[in-house]
Coordinates of C-alpha atoms in Angstrom, one line a residue:
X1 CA 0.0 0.0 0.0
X2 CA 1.8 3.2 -0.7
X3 CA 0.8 6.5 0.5
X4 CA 1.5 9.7 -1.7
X5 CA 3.2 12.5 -0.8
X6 CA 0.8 15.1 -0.5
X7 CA -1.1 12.9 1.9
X8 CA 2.2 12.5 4.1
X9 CA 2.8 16.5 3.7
X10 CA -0.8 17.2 4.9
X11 CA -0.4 14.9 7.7
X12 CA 2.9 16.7 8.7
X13 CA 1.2 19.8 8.6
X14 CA -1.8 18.9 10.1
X15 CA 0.1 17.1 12.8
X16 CA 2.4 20.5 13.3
X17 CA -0.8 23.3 13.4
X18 CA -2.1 20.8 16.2
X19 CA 0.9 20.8 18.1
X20 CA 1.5 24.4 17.8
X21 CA -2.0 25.4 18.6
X22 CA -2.3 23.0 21.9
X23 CA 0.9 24.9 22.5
X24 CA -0.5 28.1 22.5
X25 CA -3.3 27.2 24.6
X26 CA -1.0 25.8 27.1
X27 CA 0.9 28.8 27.3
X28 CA -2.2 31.2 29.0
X29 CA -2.3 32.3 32.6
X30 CA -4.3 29.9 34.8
X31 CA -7.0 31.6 36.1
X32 CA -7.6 31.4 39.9
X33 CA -11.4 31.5 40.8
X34 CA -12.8 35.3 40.8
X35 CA -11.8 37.3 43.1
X36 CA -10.1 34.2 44.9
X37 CA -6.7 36.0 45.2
X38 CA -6.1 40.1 46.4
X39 CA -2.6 40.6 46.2
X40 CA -3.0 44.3 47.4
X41 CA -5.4 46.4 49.3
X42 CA -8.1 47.7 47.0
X43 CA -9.1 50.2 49.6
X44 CA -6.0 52.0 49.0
X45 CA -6.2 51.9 44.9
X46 CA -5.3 55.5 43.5
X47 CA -6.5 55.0 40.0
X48 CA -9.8 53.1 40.8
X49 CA -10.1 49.2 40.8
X50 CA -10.0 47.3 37.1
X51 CA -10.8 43.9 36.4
X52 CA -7.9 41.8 35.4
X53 CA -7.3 38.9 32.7
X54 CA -9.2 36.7 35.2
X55 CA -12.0 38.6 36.4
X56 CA -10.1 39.4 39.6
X57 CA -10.1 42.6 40.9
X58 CA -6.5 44.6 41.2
X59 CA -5.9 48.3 41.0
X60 CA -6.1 49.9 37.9
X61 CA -2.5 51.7 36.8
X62 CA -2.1 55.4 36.7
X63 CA -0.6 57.7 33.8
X64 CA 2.8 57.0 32.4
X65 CA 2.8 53.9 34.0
X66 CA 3.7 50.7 32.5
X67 CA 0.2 48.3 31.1
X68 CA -0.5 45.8 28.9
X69 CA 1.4 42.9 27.4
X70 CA 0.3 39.7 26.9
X71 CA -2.8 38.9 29.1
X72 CA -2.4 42.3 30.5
X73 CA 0.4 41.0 32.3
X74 CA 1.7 44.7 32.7
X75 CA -1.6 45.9 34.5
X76 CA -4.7 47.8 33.4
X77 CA -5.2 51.3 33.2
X78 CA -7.2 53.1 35.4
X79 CA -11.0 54.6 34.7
X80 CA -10.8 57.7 32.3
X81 CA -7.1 56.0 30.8
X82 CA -6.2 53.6 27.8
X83 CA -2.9 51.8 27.5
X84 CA -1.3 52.9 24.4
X85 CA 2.8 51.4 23.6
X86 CA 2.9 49.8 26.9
X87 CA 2.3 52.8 29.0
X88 CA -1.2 54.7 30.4
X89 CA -2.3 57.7 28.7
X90 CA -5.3 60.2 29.2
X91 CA -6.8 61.4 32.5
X92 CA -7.4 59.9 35.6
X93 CA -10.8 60.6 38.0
X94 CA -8.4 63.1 40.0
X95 CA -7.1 65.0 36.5
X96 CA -4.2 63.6 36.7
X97 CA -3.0 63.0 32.8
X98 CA -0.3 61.4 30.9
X99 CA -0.5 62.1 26.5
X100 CA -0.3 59.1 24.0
X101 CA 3.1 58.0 23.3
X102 CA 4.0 57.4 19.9
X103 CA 5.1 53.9 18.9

């Protein structure tokens, strides 16, 4: 019985896009249940509380600070903020304000 070669190449790449994409998966945070872990005082959160990648709660960066990244690994900008190239821009509740950085 021989088997062709496209049939061997789309097993190889079949084979690989599984591999790679189980990789991937593997490769998230794992997700405590919600609100399960408080690393920090939320009472004492300048820039408001944000929910993280989980669902938990954590305190919301503040402008110019770092954010973002890969499952927001980097924090979460505060209310009234975005994160724009890995740092918070805009104004926070109290008027404090950071501009856009250009990437």
């Amino acid at each position: 019985m021989r088997t062709s070669y496209s049939s061997g190449v789309t097993f190889l790449l079949a084979s690989c896009s599984l591999l790679l994409l189980l990789q991937y998966a593997a490769a998230g945070p794992a997700c405590p249940h919600r609100n399960e872990i408080v690393p920090e005082d939320l009472s004492q959160c300048k820039y408001g509380v944000v929910l993280g990648w989980c669902g938990n709660k954590a305190c919301g960066k503040g402008p110019g600070d770092t954010c973002g990244g890969r499952w927001e690994q980097h924090g979460i900008c505060g209310e009234g903020m975005y994160c724009v190239c890995g740092h918070c821009a805009g104004c926070s509740s109290k008027l404090k304000c950071a501009l856009g950085r250009f990437c």
